[in-house]
mmCIF file of C-alpha atoms in Angstrom:
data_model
loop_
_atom_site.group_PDB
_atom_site.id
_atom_site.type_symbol
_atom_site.label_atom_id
_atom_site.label_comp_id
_atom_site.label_asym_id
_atom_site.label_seq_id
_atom_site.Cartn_x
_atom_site.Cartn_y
_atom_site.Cartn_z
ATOM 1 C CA UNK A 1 10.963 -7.160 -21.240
ATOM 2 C CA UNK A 2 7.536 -6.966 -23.603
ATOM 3 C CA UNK A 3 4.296 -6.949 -21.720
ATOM 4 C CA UNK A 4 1.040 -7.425 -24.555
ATOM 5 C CA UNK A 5 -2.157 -5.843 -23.031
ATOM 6 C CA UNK A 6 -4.866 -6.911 -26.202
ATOM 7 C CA UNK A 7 -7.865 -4.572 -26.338
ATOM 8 C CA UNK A 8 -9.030 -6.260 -29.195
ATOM 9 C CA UNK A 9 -8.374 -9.224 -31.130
ATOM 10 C CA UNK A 10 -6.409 -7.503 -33.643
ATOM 11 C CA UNK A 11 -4.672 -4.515 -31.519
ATOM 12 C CA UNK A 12 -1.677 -5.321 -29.176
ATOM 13 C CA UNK A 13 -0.072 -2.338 -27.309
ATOM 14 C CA UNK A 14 3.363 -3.260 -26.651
ATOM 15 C CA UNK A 15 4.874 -1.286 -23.869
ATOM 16 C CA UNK A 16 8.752 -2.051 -23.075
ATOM 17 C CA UNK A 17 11.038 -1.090 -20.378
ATOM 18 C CA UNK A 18 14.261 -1.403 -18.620
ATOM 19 C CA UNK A 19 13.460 -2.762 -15.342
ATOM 20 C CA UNK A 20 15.070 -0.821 -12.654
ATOM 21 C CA UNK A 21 14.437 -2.373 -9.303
ATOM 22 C CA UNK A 22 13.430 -5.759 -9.900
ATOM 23 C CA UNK A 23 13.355 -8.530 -12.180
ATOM 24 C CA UNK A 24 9.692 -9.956 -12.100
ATOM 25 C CA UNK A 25 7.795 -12.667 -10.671
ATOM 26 C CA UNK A 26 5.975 -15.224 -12.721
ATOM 27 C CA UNK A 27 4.964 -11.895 -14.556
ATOM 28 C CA UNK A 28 2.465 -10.427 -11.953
ATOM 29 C CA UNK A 29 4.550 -8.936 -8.971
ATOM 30 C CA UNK A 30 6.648 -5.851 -10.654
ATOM 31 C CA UNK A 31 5.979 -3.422 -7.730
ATOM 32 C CA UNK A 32 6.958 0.760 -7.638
ATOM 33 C CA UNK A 33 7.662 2.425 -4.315
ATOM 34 C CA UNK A 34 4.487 4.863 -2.737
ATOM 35 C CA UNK A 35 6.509 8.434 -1.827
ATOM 36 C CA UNK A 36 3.648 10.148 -0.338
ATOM 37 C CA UNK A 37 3.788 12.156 2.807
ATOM 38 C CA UNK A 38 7.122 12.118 4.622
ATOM 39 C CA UNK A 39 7.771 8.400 3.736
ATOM 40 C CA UNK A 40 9.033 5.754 0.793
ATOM 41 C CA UNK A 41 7.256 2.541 0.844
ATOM 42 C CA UNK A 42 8.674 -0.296 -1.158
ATOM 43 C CA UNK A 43 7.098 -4.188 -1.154
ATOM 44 C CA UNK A 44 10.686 -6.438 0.607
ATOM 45 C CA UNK A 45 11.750 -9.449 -1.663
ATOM 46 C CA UNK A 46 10.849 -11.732 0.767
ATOM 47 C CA UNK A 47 7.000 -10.778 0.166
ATOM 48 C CA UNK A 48 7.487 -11.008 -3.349
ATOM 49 C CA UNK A 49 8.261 -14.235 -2.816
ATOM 50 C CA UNK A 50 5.805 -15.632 -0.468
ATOM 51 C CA UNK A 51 3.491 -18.107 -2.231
ATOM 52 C CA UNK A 52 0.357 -16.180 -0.354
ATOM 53 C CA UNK A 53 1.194 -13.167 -1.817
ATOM 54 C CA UNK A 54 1.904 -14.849 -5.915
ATOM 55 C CA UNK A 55 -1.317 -16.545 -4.717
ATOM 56 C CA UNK A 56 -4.097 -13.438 -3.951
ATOM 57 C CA UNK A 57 -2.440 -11.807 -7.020
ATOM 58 C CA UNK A 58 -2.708 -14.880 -9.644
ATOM 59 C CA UNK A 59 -6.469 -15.331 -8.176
ATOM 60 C CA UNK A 60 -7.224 -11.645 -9.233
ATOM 61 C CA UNK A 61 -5.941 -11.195 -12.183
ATOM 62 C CA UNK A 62 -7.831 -14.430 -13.571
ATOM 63 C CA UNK A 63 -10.689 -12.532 -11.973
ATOM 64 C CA UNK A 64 -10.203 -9.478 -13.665
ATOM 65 C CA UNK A 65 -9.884 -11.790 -17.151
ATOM 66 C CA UNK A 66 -12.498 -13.474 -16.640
ATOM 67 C CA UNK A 67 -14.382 -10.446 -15.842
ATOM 68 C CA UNK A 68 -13.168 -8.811 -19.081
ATOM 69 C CA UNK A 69 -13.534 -12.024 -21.790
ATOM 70 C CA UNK A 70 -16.108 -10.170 -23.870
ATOM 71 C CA UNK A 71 -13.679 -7.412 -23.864
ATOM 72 C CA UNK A 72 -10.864 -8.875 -25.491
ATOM 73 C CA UNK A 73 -9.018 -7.524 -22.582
ATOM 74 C CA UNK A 74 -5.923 -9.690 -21.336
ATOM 75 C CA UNK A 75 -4.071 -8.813 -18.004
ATOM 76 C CA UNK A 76 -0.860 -10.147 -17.587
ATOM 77 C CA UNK A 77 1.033 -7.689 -14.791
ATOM 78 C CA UNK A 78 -1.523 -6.380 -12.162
ATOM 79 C CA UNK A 79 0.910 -3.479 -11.348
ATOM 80 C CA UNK A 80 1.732 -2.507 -14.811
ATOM 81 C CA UNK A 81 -1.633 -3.278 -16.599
ATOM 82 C CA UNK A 82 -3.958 -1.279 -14.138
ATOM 83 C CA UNK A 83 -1.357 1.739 -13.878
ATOM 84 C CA UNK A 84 -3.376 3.974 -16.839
ATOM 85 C CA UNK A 85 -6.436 3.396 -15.845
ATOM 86 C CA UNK A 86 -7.949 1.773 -18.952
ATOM 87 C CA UNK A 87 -8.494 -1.674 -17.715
ATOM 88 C CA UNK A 88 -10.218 -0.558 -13.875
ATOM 89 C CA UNK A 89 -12.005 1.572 -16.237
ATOM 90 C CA UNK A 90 -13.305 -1.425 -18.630
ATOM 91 C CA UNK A 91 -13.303 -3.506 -14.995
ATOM 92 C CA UNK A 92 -15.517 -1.512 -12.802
ATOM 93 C CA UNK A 93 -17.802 -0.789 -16.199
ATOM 94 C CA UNK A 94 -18.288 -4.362 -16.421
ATOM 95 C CA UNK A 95 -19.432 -4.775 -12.570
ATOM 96 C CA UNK A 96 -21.138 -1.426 -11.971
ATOM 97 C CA UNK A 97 -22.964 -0.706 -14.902
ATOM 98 C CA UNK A 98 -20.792 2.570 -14.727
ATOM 99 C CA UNK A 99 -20.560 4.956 -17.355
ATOM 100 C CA UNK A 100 -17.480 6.383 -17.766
ATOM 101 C CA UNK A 101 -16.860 8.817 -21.122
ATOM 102 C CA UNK A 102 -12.996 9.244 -21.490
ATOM 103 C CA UNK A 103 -12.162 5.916 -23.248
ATOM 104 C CA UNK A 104 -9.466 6.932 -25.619
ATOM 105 C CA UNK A 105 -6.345 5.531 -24.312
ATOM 106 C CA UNK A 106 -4.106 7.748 -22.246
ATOM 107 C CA UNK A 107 -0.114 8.097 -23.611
ATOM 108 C CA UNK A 108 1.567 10.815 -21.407
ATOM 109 C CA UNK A 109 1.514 10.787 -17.646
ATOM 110 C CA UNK A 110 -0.739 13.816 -17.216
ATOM 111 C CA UNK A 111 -3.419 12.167 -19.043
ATOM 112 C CA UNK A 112 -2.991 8.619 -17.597
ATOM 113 C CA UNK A 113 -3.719 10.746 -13.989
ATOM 114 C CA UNK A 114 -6.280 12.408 -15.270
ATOM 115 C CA UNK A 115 -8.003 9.553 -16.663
ATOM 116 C CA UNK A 116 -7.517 6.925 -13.604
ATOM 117 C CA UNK A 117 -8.482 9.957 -11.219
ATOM 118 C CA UNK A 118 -12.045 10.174 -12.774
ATOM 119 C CA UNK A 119 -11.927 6.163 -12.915
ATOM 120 C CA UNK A 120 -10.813 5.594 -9.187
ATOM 121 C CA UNK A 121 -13.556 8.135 -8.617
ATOM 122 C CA UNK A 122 -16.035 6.126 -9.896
ATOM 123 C CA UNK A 123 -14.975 3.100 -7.922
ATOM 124 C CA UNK A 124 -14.908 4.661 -5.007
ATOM 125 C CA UNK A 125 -18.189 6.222 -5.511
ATOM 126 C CA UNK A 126 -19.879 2.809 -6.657
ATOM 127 C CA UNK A 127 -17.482 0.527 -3.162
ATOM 128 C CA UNK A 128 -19.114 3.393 -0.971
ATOM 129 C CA UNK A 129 -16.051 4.322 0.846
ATOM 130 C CA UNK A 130 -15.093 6.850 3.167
ATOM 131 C CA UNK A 131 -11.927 8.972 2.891
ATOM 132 C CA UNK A 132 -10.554 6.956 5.839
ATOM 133 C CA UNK A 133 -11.288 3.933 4.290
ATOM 134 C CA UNK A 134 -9.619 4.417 1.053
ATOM 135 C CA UNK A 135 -6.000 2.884 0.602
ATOM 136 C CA UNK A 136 -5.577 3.570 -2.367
ATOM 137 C CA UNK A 137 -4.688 6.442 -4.739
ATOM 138 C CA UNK A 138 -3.791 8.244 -7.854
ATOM 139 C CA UNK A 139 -0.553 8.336 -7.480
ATOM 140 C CA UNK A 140 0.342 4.846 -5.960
ATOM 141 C CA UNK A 141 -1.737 3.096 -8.642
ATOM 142 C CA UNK A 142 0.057 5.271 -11.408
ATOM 143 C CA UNK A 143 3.313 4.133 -9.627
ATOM 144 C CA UNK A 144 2.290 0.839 -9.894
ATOM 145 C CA UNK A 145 2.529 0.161 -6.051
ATOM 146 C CA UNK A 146 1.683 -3.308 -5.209
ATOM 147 C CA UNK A 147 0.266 -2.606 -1.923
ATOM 148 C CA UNK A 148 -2.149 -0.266 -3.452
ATOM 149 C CA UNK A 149 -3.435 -1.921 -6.248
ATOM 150 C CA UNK A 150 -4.144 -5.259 -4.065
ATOM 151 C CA UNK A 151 -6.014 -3.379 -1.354
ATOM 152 C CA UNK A 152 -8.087 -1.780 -4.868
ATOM 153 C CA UNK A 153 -8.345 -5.082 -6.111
ATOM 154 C CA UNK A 154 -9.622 -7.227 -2.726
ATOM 155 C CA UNK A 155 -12.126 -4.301 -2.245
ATOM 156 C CA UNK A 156 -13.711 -4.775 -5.498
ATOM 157 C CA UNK A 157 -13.432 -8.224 -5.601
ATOM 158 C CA UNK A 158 -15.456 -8.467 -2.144
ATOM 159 C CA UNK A 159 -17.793 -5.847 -3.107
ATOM 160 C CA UNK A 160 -18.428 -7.985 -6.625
ATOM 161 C CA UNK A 161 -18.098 -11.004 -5.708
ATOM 162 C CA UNK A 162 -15.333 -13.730 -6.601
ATOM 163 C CA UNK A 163 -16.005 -17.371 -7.454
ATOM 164 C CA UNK A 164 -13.064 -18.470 -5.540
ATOM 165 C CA UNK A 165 -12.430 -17.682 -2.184
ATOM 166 C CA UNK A 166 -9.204 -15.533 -1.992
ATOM 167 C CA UNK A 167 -6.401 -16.351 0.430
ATOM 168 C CA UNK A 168 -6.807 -15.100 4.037
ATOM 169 C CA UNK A 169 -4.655 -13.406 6.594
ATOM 170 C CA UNK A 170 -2.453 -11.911 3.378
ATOM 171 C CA UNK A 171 0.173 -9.621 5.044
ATOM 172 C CA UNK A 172 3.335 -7.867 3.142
ATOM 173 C CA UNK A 173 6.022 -6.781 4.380
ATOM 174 C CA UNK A 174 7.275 -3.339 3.649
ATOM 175 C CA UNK A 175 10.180 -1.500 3.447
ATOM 176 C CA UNK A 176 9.410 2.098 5.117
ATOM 177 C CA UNK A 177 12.191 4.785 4.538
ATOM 178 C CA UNK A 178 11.479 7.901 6.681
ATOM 179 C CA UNK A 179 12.803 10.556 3.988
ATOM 180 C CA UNK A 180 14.200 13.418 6.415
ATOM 181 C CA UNK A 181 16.554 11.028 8.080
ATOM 182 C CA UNK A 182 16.899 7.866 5.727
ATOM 183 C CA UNK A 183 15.782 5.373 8.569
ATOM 184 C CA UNK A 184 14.557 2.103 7.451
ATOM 185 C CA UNK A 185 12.172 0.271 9.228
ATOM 186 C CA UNK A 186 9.921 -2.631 8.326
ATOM 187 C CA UNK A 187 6.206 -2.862 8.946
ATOM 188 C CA UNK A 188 3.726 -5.418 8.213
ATOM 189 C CA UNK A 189 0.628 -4.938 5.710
ATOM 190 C CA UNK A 190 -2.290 -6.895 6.035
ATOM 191 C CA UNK A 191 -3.794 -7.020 2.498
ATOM 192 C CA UNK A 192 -6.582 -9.686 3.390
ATOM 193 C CA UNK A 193 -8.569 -10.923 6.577
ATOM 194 C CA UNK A 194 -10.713 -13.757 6.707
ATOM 195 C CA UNK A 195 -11.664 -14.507 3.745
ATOM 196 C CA UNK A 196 -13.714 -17.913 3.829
ATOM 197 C CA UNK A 197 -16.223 -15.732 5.963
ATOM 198 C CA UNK A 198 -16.371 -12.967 3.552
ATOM 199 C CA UNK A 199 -16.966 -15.482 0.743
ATOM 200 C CA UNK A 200 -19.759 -17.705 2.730
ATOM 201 C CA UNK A 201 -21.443 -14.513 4.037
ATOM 202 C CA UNK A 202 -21.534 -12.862 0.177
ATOM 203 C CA UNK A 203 -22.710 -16.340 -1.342
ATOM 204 C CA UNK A 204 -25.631 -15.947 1.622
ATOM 205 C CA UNK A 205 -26.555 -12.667 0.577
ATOM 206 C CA UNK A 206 -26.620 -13.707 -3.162
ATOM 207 C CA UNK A 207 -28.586 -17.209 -1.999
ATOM 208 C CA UNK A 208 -30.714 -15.281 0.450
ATOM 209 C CA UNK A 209 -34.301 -15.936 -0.827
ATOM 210 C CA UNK A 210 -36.864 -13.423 0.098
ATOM 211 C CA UNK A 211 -40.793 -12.471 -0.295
ATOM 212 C CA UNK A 212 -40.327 -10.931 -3.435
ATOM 213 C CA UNK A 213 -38.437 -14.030 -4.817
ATOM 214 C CA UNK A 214 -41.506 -15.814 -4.040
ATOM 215 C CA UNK A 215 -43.851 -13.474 -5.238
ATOM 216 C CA UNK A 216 -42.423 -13.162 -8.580
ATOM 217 C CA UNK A 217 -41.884 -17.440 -9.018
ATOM 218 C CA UNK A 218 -44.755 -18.572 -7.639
ATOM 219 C CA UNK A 219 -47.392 -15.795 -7.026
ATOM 220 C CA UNK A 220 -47.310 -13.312 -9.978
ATOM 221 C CA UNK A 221 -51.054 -12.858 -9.715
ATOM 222 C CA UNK A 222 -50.074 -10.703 -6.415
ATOM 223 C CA UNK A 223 -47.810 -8.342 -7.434
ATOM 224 C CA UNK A 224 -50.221 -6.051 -8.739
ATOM 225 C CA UNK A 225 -52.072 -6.038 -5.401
ATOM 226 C CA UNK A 226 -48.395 -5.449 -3.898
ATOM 227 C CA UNK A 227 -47.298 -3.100 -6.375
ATOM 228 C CA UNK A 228 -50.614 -0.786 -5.821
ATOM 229 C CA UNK A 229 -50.281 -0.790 -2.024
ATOM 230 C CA UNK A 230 -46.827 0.619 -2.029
ATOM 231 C CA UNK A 231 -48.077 3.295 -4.933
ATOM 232 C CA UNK A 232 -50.763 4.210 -2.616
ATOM 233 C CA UNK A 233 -47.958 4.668 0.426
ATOM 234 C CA UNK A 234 -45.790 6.561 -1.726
ATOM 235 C CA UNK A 235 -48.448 8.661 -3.393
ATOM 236 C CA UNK A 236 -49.511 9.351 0.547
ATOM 237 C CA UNK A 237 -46.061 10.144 1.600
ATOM 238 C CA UNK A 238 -45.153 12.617 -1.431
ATOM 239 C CA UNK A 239 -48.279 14.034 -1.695
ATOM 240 C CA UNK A 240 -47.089 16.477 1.126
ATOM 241 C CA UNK A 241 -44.700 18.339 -0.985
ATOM 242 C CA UNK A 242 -47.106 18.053 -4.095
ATOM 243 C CA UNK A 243 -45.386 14.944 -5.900
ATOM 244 C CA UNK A 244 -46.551 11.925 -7.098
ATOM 245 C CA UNK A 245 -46.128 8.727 -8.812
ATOM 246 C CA UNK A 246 -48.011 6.233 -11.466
ATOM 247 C CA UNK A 247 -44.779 4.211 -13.019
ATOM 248 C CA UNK A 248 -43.031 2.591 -10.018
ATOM 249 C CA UNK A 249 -39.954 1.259 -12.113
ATOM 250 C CA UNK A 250 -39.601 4.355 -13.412
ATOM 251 C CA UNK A 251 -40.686 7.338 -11.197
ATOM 252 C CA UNK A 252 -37.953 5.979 -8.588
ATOM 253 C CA UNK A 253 -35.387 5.656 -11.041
ATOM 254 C CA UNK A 254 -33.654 8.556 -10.550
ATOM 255 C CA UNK A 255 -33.771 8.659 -6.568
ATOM 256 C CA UNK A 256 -35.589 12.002 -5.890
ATOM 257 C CA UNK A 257 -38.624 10.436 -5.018
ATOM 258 C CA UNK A 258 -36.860 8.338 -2.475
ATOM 259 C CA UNK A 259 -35.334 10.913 -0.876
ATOM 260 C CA UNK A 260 -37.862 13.082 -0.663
ATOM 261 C CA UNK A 261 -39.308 9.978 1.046
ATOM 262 C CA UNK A 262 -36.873 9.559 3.454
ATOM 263 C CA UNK A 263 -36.581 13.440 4.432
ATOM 264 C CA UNK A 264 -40.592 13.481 4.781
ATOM 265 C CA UNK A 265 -40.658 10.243 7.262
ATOM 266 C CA UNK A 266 -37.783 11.469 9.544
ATOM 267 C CA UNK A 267 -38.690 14.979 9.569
ATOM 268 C CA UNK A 268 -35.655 16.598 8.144
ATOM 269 C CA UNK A 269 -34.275 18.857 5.221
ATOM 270 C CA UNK A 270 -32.011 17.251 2.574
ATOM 271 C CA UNK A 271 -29.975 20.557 1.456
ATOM 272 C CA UNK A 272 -30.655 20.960 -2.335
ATOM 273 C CA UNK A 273 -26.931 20.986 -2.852
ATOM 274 C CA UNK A 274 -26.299 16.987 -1.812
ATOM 275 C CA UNK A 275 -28.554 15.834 -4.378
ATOM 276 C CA UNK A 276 -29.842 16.501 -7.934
ATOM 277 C CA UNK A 277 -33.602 17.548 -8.342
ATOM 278 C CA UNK A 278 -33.608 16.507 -11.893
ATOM 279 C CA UNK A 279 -30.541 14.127 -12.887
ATOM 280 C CA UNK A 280 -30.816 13.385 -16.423
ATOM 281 C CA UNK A 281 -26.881 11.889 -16.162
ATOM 282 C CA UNK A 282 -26.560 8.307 -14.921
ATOM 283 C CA UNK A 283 -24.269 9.329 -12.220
ATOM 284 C CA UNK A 284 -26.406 11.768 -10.727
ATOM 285 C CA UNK A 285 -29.436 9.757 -10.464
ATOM 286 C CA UNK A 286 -26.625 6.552 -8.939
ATOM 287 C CA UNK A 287 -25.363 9.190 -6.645
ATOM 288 C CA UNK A 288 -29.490 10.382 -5.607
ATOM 289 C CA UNK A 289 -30.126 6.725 -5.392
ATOM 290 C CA UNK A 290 -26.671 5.946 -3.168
ATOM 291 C CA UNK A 291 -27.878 9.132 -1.106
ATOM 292 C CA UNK A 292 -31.029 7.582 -0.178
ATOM 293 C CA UNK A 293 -30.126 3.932 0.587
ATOM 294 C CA UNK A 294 -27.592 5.972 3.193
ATOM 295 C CA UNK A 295 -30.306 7.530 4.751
ATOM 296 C CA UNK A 296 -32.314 4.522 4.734
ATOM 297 C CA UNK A 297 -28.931 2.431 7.210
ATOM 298 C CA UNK A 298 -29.006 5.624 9.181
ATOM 299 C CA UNK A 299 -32.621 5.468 10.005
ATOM 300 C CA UNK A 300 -31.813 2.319 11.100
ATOM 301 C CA UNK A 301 -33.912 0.772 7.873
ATOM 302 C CA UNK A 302 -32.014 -2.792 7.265
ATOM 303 C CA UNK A 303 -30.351 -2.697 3.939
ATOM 304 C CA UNK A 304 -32.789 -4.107 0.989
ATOM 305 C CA UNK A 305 -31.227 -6.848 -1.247
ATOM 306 C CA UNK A 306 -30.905 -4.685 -4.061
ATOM 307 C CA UNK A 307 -28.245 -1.911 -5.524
ATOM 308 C CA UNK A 308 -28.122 1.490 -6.718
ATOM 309 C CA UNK A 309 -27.573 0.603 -9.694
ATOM 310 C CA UNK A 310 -30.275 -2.047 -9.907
ATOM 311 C CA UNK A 311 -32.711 0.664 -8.902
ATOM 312 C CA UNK A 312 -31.283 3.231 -11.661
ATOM 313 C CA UNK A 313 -31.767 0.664 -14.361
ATOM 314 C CA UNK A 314 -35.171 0.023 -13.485
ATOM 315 C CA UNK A 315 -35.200 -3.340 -12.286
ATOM 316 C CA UNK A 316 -38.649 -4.125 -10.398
ATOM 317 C CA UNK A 317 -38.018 -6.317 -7.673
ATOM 318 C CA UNK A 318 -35.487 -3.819 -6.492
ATOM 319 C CA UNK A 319 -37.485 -0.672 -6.408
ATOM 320 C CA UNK A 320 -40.217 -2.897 -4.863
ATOM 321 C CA UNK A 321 -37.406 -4.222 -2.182
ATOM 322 C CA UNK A 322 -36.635 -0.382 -1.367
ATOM 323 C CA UNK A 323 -40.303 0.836 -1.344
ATOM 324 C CA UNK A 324 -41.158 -2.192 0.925
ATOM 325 C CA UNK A 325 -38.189 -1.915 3.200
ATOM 326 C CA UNK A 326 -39.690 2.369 4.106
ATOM 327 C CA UNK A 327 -43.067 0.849 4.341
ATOM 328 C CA UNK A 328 -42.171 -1.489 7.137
ATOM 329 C CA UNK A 329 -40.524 1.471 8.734
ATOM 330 C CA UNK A 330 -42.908 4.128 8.185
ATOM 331 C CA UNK A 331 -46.544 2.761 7.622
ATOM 332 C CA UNK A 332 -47.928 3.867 10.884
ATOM 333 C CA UNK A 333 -46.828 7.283 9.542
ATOM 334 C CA UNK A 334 -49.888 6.660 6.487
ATOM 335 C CA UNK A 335 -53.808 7.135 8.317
#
């Protein structure tokens, strides 16, 4: 069995192996077992079979190809294709913006780990997931666990956005050895929910029009009046601590000022140790930037239709969405 993963229009890495557990579906569903904790986990035939499941699978990996044109990058097995780590790494790259330095491709098993470890780091960083969230890992993705790299896959593909709405109510069934005493049981996964609401409501967010769409289409004359009046708040708020600004795109950049901000107008410390004073690496200012639009949903500040990483590279309307959205909260805090 020869699986072709191009990377560029001239290079094909062939990879071929015996095939131990399974012959394959259609070319997408080749599935390892998860053997974490005290348990083996292995996808049943039947849900290898069922057209839902060939379905949410085919409809991501034409994602992740379309995603990945300019790249040169062609998946053709989910499971065996993401198990290195070089395509999520091209993948989340392409979404995020991220920057990710180990590129070289990864041949022994160590160094696949190592390299999808700092790449699953980075999506998890950039999907803003907790620990308890998370179900995936290292080692299941390595293994090439279906479960795992669908759950990855639905995640980012919510997160990013999909043009086609994914199937809903996705469950698996799986085979669940308990390892002490060999007892099989089978329990049901649920790999997707209701997906035509997660599609409308994303399309919403992406449609949403809002005050700074208008200003910048049909009132640019304004934004310099709007632009100064949230200096002048700023400059107010950080004067307290002896900061400043005079380049809005580029003084919040980095996310210090913002959550210096934020600390200031709730009346709290931010320990020095959560954030970086002076990021010069783009994942330090993403993570001071991340850091603050947290603080901003726990003040109870409604999120601003805008990223991290939009702020980071400087976009305008962004840092003026962010700026605006601690105004409304905090201007009775400016005399």
């Amino acid at each position: 069995l020869t699986r072709c993963l191009y990377l560029e229009p001239v290079l094909c890495v062939d990879t071929t192996k015996e095939e131990t557990l399974r012959p394959l579906t259609s070319g997408i569903m080749e599935t390892g077992m998860d053997e974490s904790g005290d348990y083996k986990r292995q996808v049943s035939n039947e849900s290898l079979k069922d057209p839902q499941v060939q379905a949410l699978s085919q409809q991501l990996k034409e994602w992740i190809n379309d995603v990945l044109t300019d790249d040169h990058i062609v998946v053709k097995n989910l499971c065996e294709d993401l198990s290195d780590g070089q395509v999520l790494s091209a993948l989340i790259e392409k979404l995020a913006g991220a920057k990710i330095e180990h590129k070289e491709v990864a041949q022994s098993i160590a160094s696949q780990k190592a390299k999808l470890t700092e790449v699953l780091n980075q999506i998890n960083y950039h999907l803003q997931v907790v620990d308890d969230g998370i179900k995936w890992n290292v080692d299941n993705i390595h293994n090439k666990y279906l479960i795992s790299v669908l759950h990855l896959l639905v995640a980012l593909a919510r997160h990013y956005g999909i043009p086609r709405r994914l199937p809903s109510f996705v469950k698996i069934q799986v085979l669940q050895i308990t390892k002490a005493t060999q007892q099989t049981e089978t329990i049901t996964e649920q790999i997707t929910g209701d997906e035509e609401r997660e599609h409308y409501n994303f399309a919403a967010r992406q449609q949403e029009r809002d005050v700074f769409d208008t200003l910048f289409d049909s009132a640019p004359d304004k934004l310099n009046a709007v632009k100064g009046s949230l200096m002048a708040f700023a400059n107010k708020q950080l004067s307290q601590i002896n900061r400043g600004c005079s380049n809005i795109e580029e003084d919040f950049s980095n996310g210090v000022n913002l959550v210096v901000m934020m600390s200031l107008a709730e009346g709290y410390y931010v320990p020095m140790y959560s954030f970086s004073m002076e990021p010069e690496a783009y994942d330090h200012k993403l993570h001071n930037v991340t850091l603050a639009l947290n603080l901003m949903q726990e003040a109870g500040i409604p999120r601003p239709k805008c990223t991290a990483e939009s702020i980071v590279s400087r976009d305008l309307k962004s840092t003026l969405r962010v700026l605006y959205a601690i105004y409304s909260k905090y201007k009775h805090l400016v005399k």
